[in-house]
mmCIF file of C-alpha atoms and ligand atoms in Angstrom:
data_model
loop_
_atom_site.group_PDB
_atom_site.id
_atom_site.type_symbol
_atom_site.label_atom_id
_atom_site.label_comp_id
_atom_site.label_asym_id
_atom_site.label_seq_id
_atom_site.Cartn_x
_atom_site.Cartn_y
_atom_site.Cartn_z
ATOM 1 C CA MET A 1 13.932 -33.348 41.428
ATOM 2 C CA SER A 2 13.284 -29.604 41.658
ATOM 3 C CA PHE A 3 11.168 -27.838 39.077
ATOM 4 C CA PRO A 4 13.147 -26.041 36.322
ATOM 5 C CA GLU A 5 14.202 -22.546 37.360
ATOM 6 C CA THR A 6 12.865 -21.071 34.182
ATOM 7 C CA ARG A 7 9.179 -20.209 34.298
ATOM 8 C CA LEU A 8 8.193 -18.137 31.294
ATOM 9 C CA ARG A 9 4.745 -17.534 32.741
ATOM 10 C CA ARG A 10 6.313 -15.235 35.398
ATOM 11 C CA LEU A 11 6.447 -12.368 32.916
ATOM 12 C CA ARG A 12 2.828 -12.895 31.854
ATOM 13 C CA LYS A 13 1.388 -12.439 35.312
ATOM 14 C CA THR A 14 -0.004 -8.896 35.163
ATOM 15 C CA VAL A 15 -1.132 -6.385 32.581
ATOM 16 C CA ILE A 16 1.595 -3.956 33.608
ATOM 17 C CA LEU A 17 4.307 -6.572 33.240
ATOM 18 C CA ARG A 18 2.961 -7.800 29.894
ATOM 19 C CA ASP A 19 2.764 -4.236 28.630
ATOM 20 C CA MET A 20 6.364 -3.699 29.747
ATOM 21 C CA VAL A 21 7.950 -6.713 28.059
ATOM 22 C CA ARG A 22 5.900 -6.534 24.837
ATOM 23 C CA GLU A 23 8.250 -6.761 21.838
ATOM 24 C CA THR A 24 6.058 -5.340 19.092
ATOM 25 C CA VAL A 25 3.784 -2.322 19.244
ATOM 26 C CA VAL A 26 1.861 -0.963 16.250
ATOM 27 C CA SER A 27 1.658 2.810 16.254
ATOM 28 C CA LEU A 28 -0.543 5.006 14.091
ATOM 29 C CA ASP A 29 2.705 6.519 12.792
ATOM 30 C CA ASP A 30 3.332 3.185 11.029
ATOM 31 C CA LEU A 31 0.077 3.190 9.070
ATOM 32 C CA ILE A 32 -0.897 4.394 5.597
ATOM 33 C CA MET A 33 -4.544 4.557 4.502
ATOM 34 C CA PRO A 34 -5.311 3.886 0.802
ATOM 35 C CA LEU A 35 -8.036 6.066 -0.757
ATOM 36 C CA PHE A 36 -9.802 6.062 -4.123
ATOM 37 C CA VAL A 37 -10.573 9.302 -5.932
ATOM 38 C CA ARG A 38 -12.919 9.774 -8.888
ATOM 39 C CA PRO A 39 -14.281 12.718 -10.875
ATOM 40 C CA GLY A 40 -17.377 14.665 -9.858
ATOM 41 C CA LYS A 41 -18.642 16.545 -6.847
ATOM 42 C CA ASN A 42 -20.175 15.181 -3.697
ATOM 43 C CA VAL A 43 -19.656 11.590 -4.924
ATOM 44 C CA ARG A 44 -19.337 8.830 -2.353
ATOM 45 C CA ASN A 45 -19.740 5.447 -4.106
ATOM 46 C CA PRO A 46 -19.548 2.526 -1.715
ATOM 47 C CA ILE A 47 -17.175 -0.268 -2.761
ATOM 48 C CA SER A 48 -19.366 -3.279 -2.119
ATOM 49 C CA SER A 49 -16.552 -5.785 -1.573
ATOM 50 C CA MET A 50 -14.723 -3.446 0.826
ATOM 51 C CA PRO A 51 -17.258 -2.301 3.451
ATOM 52 C CA GLY A 52 -16.491 1.181 4.782
ATOM 53 C CA ASN A 53 -14.440 2.163 1.710
ATOM 54 C CA PHE A 54 -15.653 4.493 -1.030
ATOM 55 C CA GLN A 55 -14.754 6.013 -4.357
ATOM 56 C CA LEU A 56 -14.725 9.700 -3.407
ATOM 57 C CA SER A 57 -14.801 12.872 -5.460
ATOM 58 C CA VAL A 58 -12.034 15.372 -4.672
ATOM 59 C CA ASP A 59 -14.185 17.508 -2.342
ATOM 60 C CA LEU A 60 -15.184 14.546 -0.170
ATOM 61 C CA LEU A 61 -11.696 13.062 -0.350
ATOM 62 C CA VAL A 62 -10.315 16.216 1.259
ATOM 63 C CA GLU A 63 -12.902 15.909 4.047
ATOM 64 C CA GLU A 64 -11.966 12.260 4.531
ATOM 65 C CA CYS A 65 -8.292 13.230 4.818
ATOM 66 C CA LYS A 66 -9.116 15.833 7.455
ATOM 67 C CA THR A 67 -10.930 13.200 9.509
ATOM 68 C CA LEU A 68 -8.032 10.758 9.157
ATOM 69 C CA VAL A 69 -5.485 13.351 10.268
ATOM 70 C CA ALA A 70 -7.680 14.315 13.239
ATOM 71 C CA ASP A 71 -7.754 10.626 14.211
ATOM 72 C CA GLY A 72 -3.966 10.298 13.952
ATOM 73 C CA ILE A 73 -3.612 8.741 10.478
ATOM 74 C CA ARG A 74 -1.267 11.200 8.780
ATOM 75 C CA THR A 75 -0.372 9.405 5.546
ATOM 76 C CA VAL A 76 -2.623 8.434 2.651
ATOM 77 C CA LEU A 77 -1.975 6.483 -0.556
ATOM 78 C CA LEU A 78 -3.996 7.662 -3.542
ATOM 79 C CA PHE A 79 -5.500 5.679 -6.418
ATOM 80 C CA GLY A 80 -7.419 7.342 -9.239
ATOM 81 C CA ILE A 81 -10.430 6.342 -11.284
ATOM 82 C CA PRO A 82 -10.232 8.612 -14.358
ATOM 83 C CA GLU A 83 -13.032 10.054 -16.490
ATOM 84 C CA THR A 84 -11.626 8.357 -19.602
ATOM 85 C CA LYS A 85 -8.979 5.754 -20.302
ATOM 86 C CA ASP A 86 -6.596 5.260 -23.231
ATOM 87 C CA GLU A 87 -4.356 2.575 -24.608
ATOM 88 C CA HIS A 88 -1.169 3.741 -22.853
ATOM 89 C CA GLY A 89 -2.401 5.464 -19.703
ATOM 90 C CA TYR A 90 -1.576 8.985 -20.885
ATOM 91 C CA VAL A 91 -4.594 10.303 -18.919
ATOM 92 C CA ALA A 92 -2.525 9.718 -15.794
ATOM 93 C CA CYS A 93 0.371 11.881 -16.993
ATOM 94 C CA VAL A 94 -1.385 15.241 -17.217
ATOM 95 C CA ALA A 95 -1.543 18.152 -14.782
ATOM 96 C CA ASP A 96 -5.323 17.927 -14.422
ATOM 97 C CA GLY A 97 -5.363 14.136 -13.999
ATOM 98 C CA ILE A 98 -7.682 12.961 -11.257
ATOM 99 C CA VAL A 99 -4.938 12.131 -8.731
ATOM 100 C CA GLN A 100 -3.044 15.350 -9.549
ATOM 101 C CA GLN A 101 -6.229 17.333 -8.803
ATOM 102 C CA ALA A 102 -6.696 15.412 -5.573
ATOM 103 C CA ILE A 103 -3.136 16.028 -4.390
ATOM 104 C CA ARG A 104 -3.385 19.762 -5.069
ATOM 105 C CA ALA A 105 -6.690 20.009 -3.203
ATOM 106 C CA ILE A 106 -5.385 18.058 -0.204
ATOM 107 C CA LYS A 107 -2.190 20.098 -0.060
ATOM 108 C CA ASP A 108 -4.151 23.347 -0.346
ATOM 109 C CA GLU A 109 -6.320 22.546 2.630
ATOM 110 C CA ILE A 110 -4.291 20.339 4.973
ATOM 111 C CA ASP A 111 -0.806 21.070 6.326
ATOM 112 C CA ASP A 112 0.176 18.075 8.383
ATOM 113 C CA ILE A 113 -0.491 15.258 5.938
ATOM 114 C CA MET A 114 1.754 13.134 3.739
ATOM 115 C CA VAL A 115 0.501 11.993 0.345
ATOM 116 C CA VAL A 116 1.904 8.903 -1.320
ATOM 117 C CA ALA A 117 1.067 8.635 -5.033
ATOM 118 C CA ASP A 118 0.706 5.151 -6.481
ATOM 119 C CA VAL A 119 2.269 5.078 -9.938
ATOM 120 C CA CYS A 120 0.820 2.544 -12.356
ATOM 121 C CA ASN A 121 -1.118 2.405 -15.600
ATOM 122 C CA CYS A 122 -3.735 -0.259 -14.886
ATOM 123 C CA GLU A 123 -6.412 2.173 -13.678
ATOM 124 C CA TYR A 124 -5.835 4.349 -16.757
ATOM 125 C CA THR A 125 -5.591 1.905 -19.671
ATOM 126 C CA THR A 126 -8.560 0.670 -21.694
ATOM 127 C CA HIS A 127 -7.270 -2.925 -21.416
ATOM 128 C CA GLY A 128 -6.547 -2.764 -17.660
ATOM 129 C CA HIS A 129 -2.918 -3.887 -17.910
ATOM 130 C CA CYS A 130 -0.134 -1.990 -16.167
ATOM 131 C CA GLY A 131 1.550 -0.749 -19.346
ATOM 132 C CA THR A 132 1.669 -0.472 -23.102
ATOM 133 C CA ILE A 133 0.660 -3.653 -24.909
ATOM 134 C CA VAL A 134 2.804 -4.968 -27.769
ATOM 135 C CA ASP A 135 2.085 -8.421 -29.216
ATOM 136 C CA GLY A 136 -0.344 -9.294 -26.432
ATOM 137 C CA ASP A 137 1.999 -8.539 -23.530
ATOM 138 C CA VAL A 138 3.068 -5.476 -21.568
ATOM 139 C CA HIS A 139 6.159 -3.955 -23.197
ATOM 140 C CA ASN A 140 8.642 -3.205 -20.429
ATOM 141 C CA ASP A 141 10.706 -0.348 -21.805
ATOM 142 C CA LEU A 142 7.869 1.535 -23.509
ATOM 143 C CA THR A 143 5.963 1.373 -20.222
ATOM 144 C CA LEU A 144 8.902 2.952 -18.379
ATOM 145 C CA GLU A 145 8.235 6.139 -20.336
ATOM 146 C CA THR A 146 4.592 6.522 -19.225
ATOM 147 C CA LEU A 147 5.596 5.665 -15.652
ATOM 148 C CA ALA A 148 8.298 8.331 -15.778
ATOM 149 C CA LYS A 149 5.873 10.965 -17.107
ATOM 150 C CA GLN A 150 3.225 10.029 -14.560
ATOM 151 C CA SER A 151 5.769 10.253 -11.723
ATOM 152 C CA VAL A 152 6.987 13.728 -12.678
ATOM 153 C CA SER A 153 3.413 14.953 -13.077
ATOM 154 C CA LEU A 154 2.453 13.614 -9.614
ATOM 155 C CA ALA A 155 5.556 15.196 -8.092
ATOM 156 C CA GLU A 156 4.643 18.517 -9.730
ATOM 157 C CA ALA A 157 1.176 18.240 -8.180
ATOM 158 C CA GLY A 158 2.792 17.936 -4.752
ATOM 159 C CA ALA A 159 3.102 14.195 -4.024
ATOM 160 C CA ASP A 160 5.422 13.590 -1.063
ATOM 161 C CA ILE A 161 6.391 10.044 -2.047
ATOM 162 C CA ILE A 162 6.274 8.272 -5.423
ATOM 163 C CA ALA A 163 5.236 4.616 -5.231
ATOM 164 C CA PRO A 164 5.532 2.586 -8.466
ATOM 165 C CA SER A 165 3.392 -0.584 -8.348
ATOM 166 C CA ASP A 166 3.689 -1.836 -11.933
ATOM 167 C CA MET A 167 6.564 -4.362 -11.543
ATOM 168 C CA MET A 168 8.381 -3.375 -14.752
ATOM 169 C CA ASP A 169 12.138 -3.988 -14.707
ATOM 170 C CA GLY A 170 14.223 -0.859 -14.309
ATOM 171 C CA ARG A 171 11.390 1.479 -13.372
ATOM 172 C CA VAL A 172 12.918 2.677 -10.117
ATOM 173 C CA GLY A 173 16.083 3.732 -11.935
ATOM 174 C CA ARG A 174 14.166 5.474 -14.703
ATOM 175 C CA ILE A 175 11.811 7.253 -12.289
ATOM 176 C CA ARG A 176 14.731 8.344 -10.064
ATOM 177 C CA GLU A 177 16.456 9.731 -13.149
ATOM 178 C CA VAL A 178 13.504 11.841 -14.336
ATOM 179 C CA LEU A 179 12.595 13.012 -10.837
ATOM 180 C CA ASP A 180 16.166 14.246 -10.385
ATOM 181 C CA GLU A 181 16.253 15.868 -13.839
ATOM 182 C CA ASN A 182 13.151 17.815 -12.858
ATOM 183 C CA GLY A 183 14.542 18.953 -9.527
ATOM 184 C CA PHE A 184 12.669 16.442 -7.369
ATOM 185 C CA TYR A 185 15.819 14.850 -5.938
ATOM 186 C CA ASN A 186 14.339 15.012 -2.421
ATOM 187 C CA ILE A 187 11.217 12.991 -3.210
ATOM 188 C CA PRO A 188 11.592 9.403 -1.970
ATOM 189 C CA ILE A 189 10.613 6.349 -4.003
ATOM 190 C CA LEU A 190 8.618 3.675 -2.212
ATOM 191 C CA SER A 191 8.898 0.753 -4.583
ATOM 192 C CA TYR A 192 6.407 -2.094 -4.719
ATOM 193 C CA SER A 193 9.487 -4.304 -5.100
ATOM 194 C CA ALA A 194 8.195 -7.767 -4.306
ATOM 195 C CA LYS A 195 4.657 -7.641 -5.604
ATOM 196 C CA TYR A 196 3.079 -11.004 -6.221
ATOM 197 C CA ALA A 197 0.510 -12.018 -8.856
ATOM 198 C CA SER A 198 -2.098 -12.490 -6.150
ATOM 199 C CA ALA A 199 -5.782 -13.355 -5.951
ATOM 200 C CA PHE A 200 -5.913 -11.153 -2.850
ATOM 201 C CA TYR A 201 -6.204 -8.050 -5.091
ATOM 202 C CA GLY A 202 -9.711 -9.043 -6.218
ATOM 203 C CA PRO A 203 -11.734 -6.426 -4.286
ATOM 204 C CA PHE A 204 -9.258 -3.653 -5.198
ATOM 205 C CA ARG A 205 -9.878 -4.235 -8.876
ATOM 206 C CA GLU A 206 -13.570 -3.526 -8.287
ATOM 207 C CA ALA A 207 -12.623 -0.462 -6.250
ATOM 208 C CA ALA A 208 -10.174 0.924 -8.827
ATOM 209 C CA GLU A 209 -11.955 -0.457 -11.906
ATOM 210 C CA SER A 210 -8.618 -1.861 -13.000
ATOM 211 C CA ALA A 211 -9.123 -5.554 -13.762
ATOM 212 C CA PRO A 212 -7.244 -6.689 -16.894
ATOM 213 C CA LYS A 213 -9.610 -7.251 -19.857
ATOM 214 C CA PHE A 214 -7.581 -10.222 -21.100
ATOM 215 C CA GLY A 215 -5.032 -12.562 -19.561
ATOM 216 C CA ASN A 216 -3.508 -11.875 -16.153
ATOM 217 C CA ARG A 217 -0.501 -10.086 -14.628
ATOM 218 C CA SER A 218 1.765 -13.117 -14.317
ATOM 219 C CA THR A 219 4.303 -11.906 -16.879
ATOM 220 C CA TYR A 220 5.169 -8.954 -14.661
ATOM 221 C CA GLN A 221 4.044 -9.666 -11.091
ATOM 222 C CA MET A 222 5.877 -12.341 -9.106
ATOM 223 C CA ASP A 223 5.032 -16.015 -8.727
ATOM 224 C CA PRO A 224 3.626 -16.535 -5.188
ATOM 225 C CA ALA A 225 5.866 -19.586 -4.858
ATOM 226 C CA ASN A 226 9.125 -17.599 -4.895
ATOM 227 C CA SER A 227 11.046 -15.853 -2.147
ATOM 228 C CA ASN A 228 14.678 -15.963 -3.334
ATOM 229 C CA GLU A 229 13.439 -13.942 -6.276
ATOM 230 C CA ALA A 230 11.937 -11.361 -3.901
ATOM 231 C CA LEU A 231 15.406 -10.701 -2.531
ATOM 232 C CA ARG A 232 16.719 -10.200 -6.066
ATOM 233 C CA GLU A 233 13.905 -7.766 -6.878
ATOM 234 C CA ILE A 234 14.667 -5.775 -3.743
ATOM 235 C CA GLU A 235 18.410 -5.757 -4.293
ATOM 236 C CA GLU A 236 17.834 -4.467 -7.813
ATOM 237 C CA ASP A 237 15.475 -1.710 -6.641
ATOM 238 C CA LEU A 238 17.968 -0.604 -3.993
ATOM 239 C CA ILE A 239 20.728 -0.390 -6.575
ATOM 240 C CA GLU A 240 18.393 1.723 -8.732
ATOM 241 C CA GLY A 241 17.716 4.086 -5.827
ATOM 242 C CA ALA A 242 14.610 2.903 -3.965
ATOM 243 C CA ASP A 243 14.318 4.507 -0.508
ATOM 244 C CA ILE A 244 11.658 2.166 0.892
ATOM 245 C CA VAL A 245 10.765 -1.266 -0.468
ATOM 246 C CA MET A 246 7.469 -3.076 -0.227
ATOM 247 C CA VAL A 247 6.301 -6.645 0.046
ATOM 248 C CA LYS A 248 2.739 -7.174 -1.170
ATOM 249 C CA PRO A 249 0.395 -8.803 -0.145
ATOM 250 C CA ALA A 250 1.345 -9.045 3.528
ATOM 251 C CA LEU A 251 -0.270 -11.956 5.324
ATOM 252 C CA SER A 252 0.600 -14.841 3.031
ATOM 253 C CA TYR A 253 4.096 -13.358 2.677
ATOM 254 C CA LEU A 254 5.199 -12.737 6.272
ATOM 255 C CA ASP A 255 8.146 -15.061 5.651
ATOM 256 C CA VAL A 256 9.238 -12.869 2.747
ATOM 257 C CA ILE A 257 9.014 -9.737 4.917
ATOM 258 C CA ARG A 258 11.216 -11.420 7.515
ATOM 259 C CA ARG A 259 13.802 -12.523 4.945
ATOM 260 C CA VAL A 260 13.974 -8.994 3.551
ATOM 261 C CA LYS A 261 14.344 -7.577 7.069
ATOM 262 C CA ASP A 262 17.169 -9.980 7.880
ATOM 263 C CA THR A 263 18.965 -9.341 4.594
ATOM 264 C CA PHE A 264 18.762 -5.582 4.037
ATOM 265 C CA ASN A 265 19.069 -2.711 6.458
ATOM 266 C CA ILE A 266 16.310 -0.524 4.996
ATOM 267 C CA PRO A 267 12.738 0.566 5.788
ATOM 268 C CA ILE A 268 10.218 -2.047 4.671
ATOM 269 C CA ALA A 269 6.563 -1.461 3.874
ATOM 270 C CA ALA A 270 3.953 -4.218 3.709
ATOM 271 C CA TYR A 271 0.606 -3.882 1.944
ATOM 272 C CA ASN A 272 -2.261 -5.510 3.842
ATOM 273 C CA VAL A 273 -4.278 -5.736 0.620
ATOM 274 C CA SER A 274 -7.961 -5.577 -0.236
ATOM 275 C CA GLY A 275 -8.654 -9.324 -0.139
ATOM 276 C CA GLU A 276 -7.059 -9.609 3.274
ATOM 277 C CA PHE A 277 -9.268 -6.741 4.471
ATOM 278 C CA SER A 278 -12.464 -8.094 2.928
ATOM 279 C CA MET A 279 -12.047 -11.567 4.429
ATOM 280 C CA VAL A 280 -11.938 -10.029 7.900
ATOM 281 C CA LYS A 281 -14.986 -7.880 7.162
ATOM 282 C CA ALA A 282 -16.974 -10.829 5.799
ATOM 283 C CA ALA A 283 -16.176 -13.046 8.768
ATOM 284 C CA ALA A 284 -16.963 -10.221 11.199
ATOM 285 C CA ALA A 285 -20.276 -9.490 9.462
ATOM 286 C CA ASN A 286 -21.195 -13.118 10.076
ATOM 287 C CA GLY A 287 -20.287 -12.844 13.735
ATOM 288 C CA TRP A 288 -17.567 -15.467 13.347
ATOM 289 C CA ILE A 289 -14.657 -13.464 14.743
ATOM 290 C CA ASP A 290 -13.892 -10.632 17.158
ATOM 291 C CA GLU A 291 -13.110 -7.980 14.554
ATOM 292 C CA ASP A 292 -11.136 -5.524 16.699
ATOM 293 C CA ARG A 293 -8.910 -8.218 18.173
ATOM 294 C CA ILE A 294 -8.332 -9.777 14.751
ATOM 295 C CA ILE A 295 -7.327 -6.412 13.248
ATOM 296 C CA LYS A 296 -4.864 -5.696 16.022
ATOM 297 C CA GLU A 297 -3.414 -9.201 15.823
ATOM 298 C CA ILE A 298 -3.030 -8.992 12.034
ATOM 299 C CA LEU A 299 -1.298 -5.607 12.089
ATOM 300 C CA THR A 300 0.931 -6.700 14.960
ATOM 301 C CA SER A 301 1.944 -9.836 13.071
ATOM 302 C CA ILE A 302 2.915 -7.818 10.010
ATOM 303 C CA LYS A 303 5.069 -5.532 12.133
ATOM 304 C CA ARG A 304 6.561 -8.454 14.075
ATOM 305 C CA ALA A 305 7.519 -10.067 10.764
ATOM 306 C CA GLY A 306 9.665 -7.005 10.077
ATOM 307 C CA ALA A 307 7.546 -4.340 8.397
ATOM 308 C CA ASP A 308 8.203 -0.758 9.494
ATOM 309 C CA ILE A 309 5.265 0.635 7.545
ATOM 310 C CA ILE A 310 1.860 -0.980 6.975
ATOM 311 C CA ILE A 311 -0.521 0.087 4.229
ATOM 312 C CA THR A 312 -3.958 -0.978 5.422
ATOM 313 C CA TYR A 313 -7.660 -0.272 4.921
ATOM 314 C CA HIS A 314 -7.999 -1.068 8.641
ATOM 315 C CA ALA A 315 -6.105 2.140 9.539
ATOM 316 C CA PRO A 316 -9.132 4.178 10.734
ATOM 317 C CA GLN A 317 -10.474 1.263 12.754
ATOM 318 C CA MET A 318 -7.036 0.665 14.276
ATOM 319 C CA ALA A 319 -7.018 4.318 15.331
ATOM 320 C CA ALA A 320 -10.376 3.769 17.013
ATOM 321 C CA ILE A 321 -9.153 0.570 18.689
ATOM 322 C CA LEU A 322 -6.076 2.275 20.142
ATOM 323 C CA LYS A 323 -8.175 5.201 21.328
ATOM 324 C CA LYS A 324 -10.604 2.869 23.080
ATOM 325 C CA GLU A 325 -7.704 1.080 24.804
ATOM 326 C CA LYS A 326 -6.407 4.341 26.213
ATOM 327 C CA GLN A 327 -9.744 5.261 27.806
HETATM 328 C C1 LIG B 1 -1.815 -1.810 -9.260
HETATM 329 C C2 LIG B 1 -2.192 -2.045 -7.854
HETATM 330 C C3 LIG B 1 -2.959 -3.098 -7.367
HETATM 331 C C4 LIG B 1 -3.053 -2.905 -5.991
HETATM 332 C C5 LIG B 1 -2.363 -1.755 -5.669
HETATM 333 N N1 LIG B 1 -1.810 -1.245 -6.850
HETATM 334 C C6 LIG B 1 -3.675 -4.204 -8.026
HETATM 335 C C7 LIG B 1 -3.108 -5.007 -9.080
HETATM 336 O O1 LIG B 1 -1.901 -5.170 -9.203
HETATM 337 O O2 LIG B 1 -3.931 -5.514 -9.824
HETATM 338 C C8 LIG B 1 -3.772 -3.822 -5.063
HETATM 339 C C9 LIG B 1 -4.106 -3.303 -3.734
HETATM 340 C C10 LIG B 1 -5.091 -4.098 -2.973
HETATM 341 O O3 LIG B 1 -5.523 -5.200 -3.370
HETATM 342 O O4 LIG B 1 -5.497 -3.595 -1.918
HETATM 343 N N2 LIG B 1 -1.809 -0.501 -9.617
#
């Protein structure tokens, strides 16, 4: 009996051949780097659970953005840590809010950068929840009003993309409506559509000082056990006018990314969140893994699952990895 004619190893024989038949390639154009901005001057507070990440004052944030752009990372996602907080998150809706200041400074000094503004209340409320509290829970429709105000204010400051991450029902529609009313009909909405109530956000809440003071986010963020519901969330956001939809976190939800990709013909973003980042850093610090290879494999897997855009704290290191490969 002759050996089967198919030998899949034939196409794995050389580097050139493997490079040629590779199905998935992560490019720096796909990546978005999240950054944290806080008041002050010359402030660079390390975030202990996220090695290599910092809370930066506006002046140093601008420098960081210049470095990122020089290294090929041209899109950043901004989160703010405000001077003061209030019950509803009004501090995030004003022209001199911390993220508004940051956007203006970045846009003043850097031409070829895109700024995505996260829209949410949790960093700005005294209780750490994503909206206005009524009877011990976040009130959906009242929260839509602060989200709408915050969105318009961020657009006025010069945000290129508005990215609501609160998981209120109807927020994409409401935000689209007020953006259009204010002349911002060309600003896309990147909706955190399928955002799960995840333990993987732990380090971020230290970074953004946004942990809820009571309860949890399970009445608005999704149950990690559900994926049919993710498709409903995304369908709803598309009807309301979302331009890009997001699945978050990424790694435990690659199946969800793939289902979304197979169901809808739209750009998909995936958020490789803080906990996913910190686990890699912790294992690498212990010498247990090959950090560069793990990072590349993780980002490739997210793209292979169907993500067009990846939000990741690994972005600068991925830029360095790709540069090293080219040498
Ligand atoms: C909420 C928000 C969160 C993240 C991004 N936007 C946290 C939360 O919902 O508590 C998490 C990002 C990460 O973990 O890297 N505004």
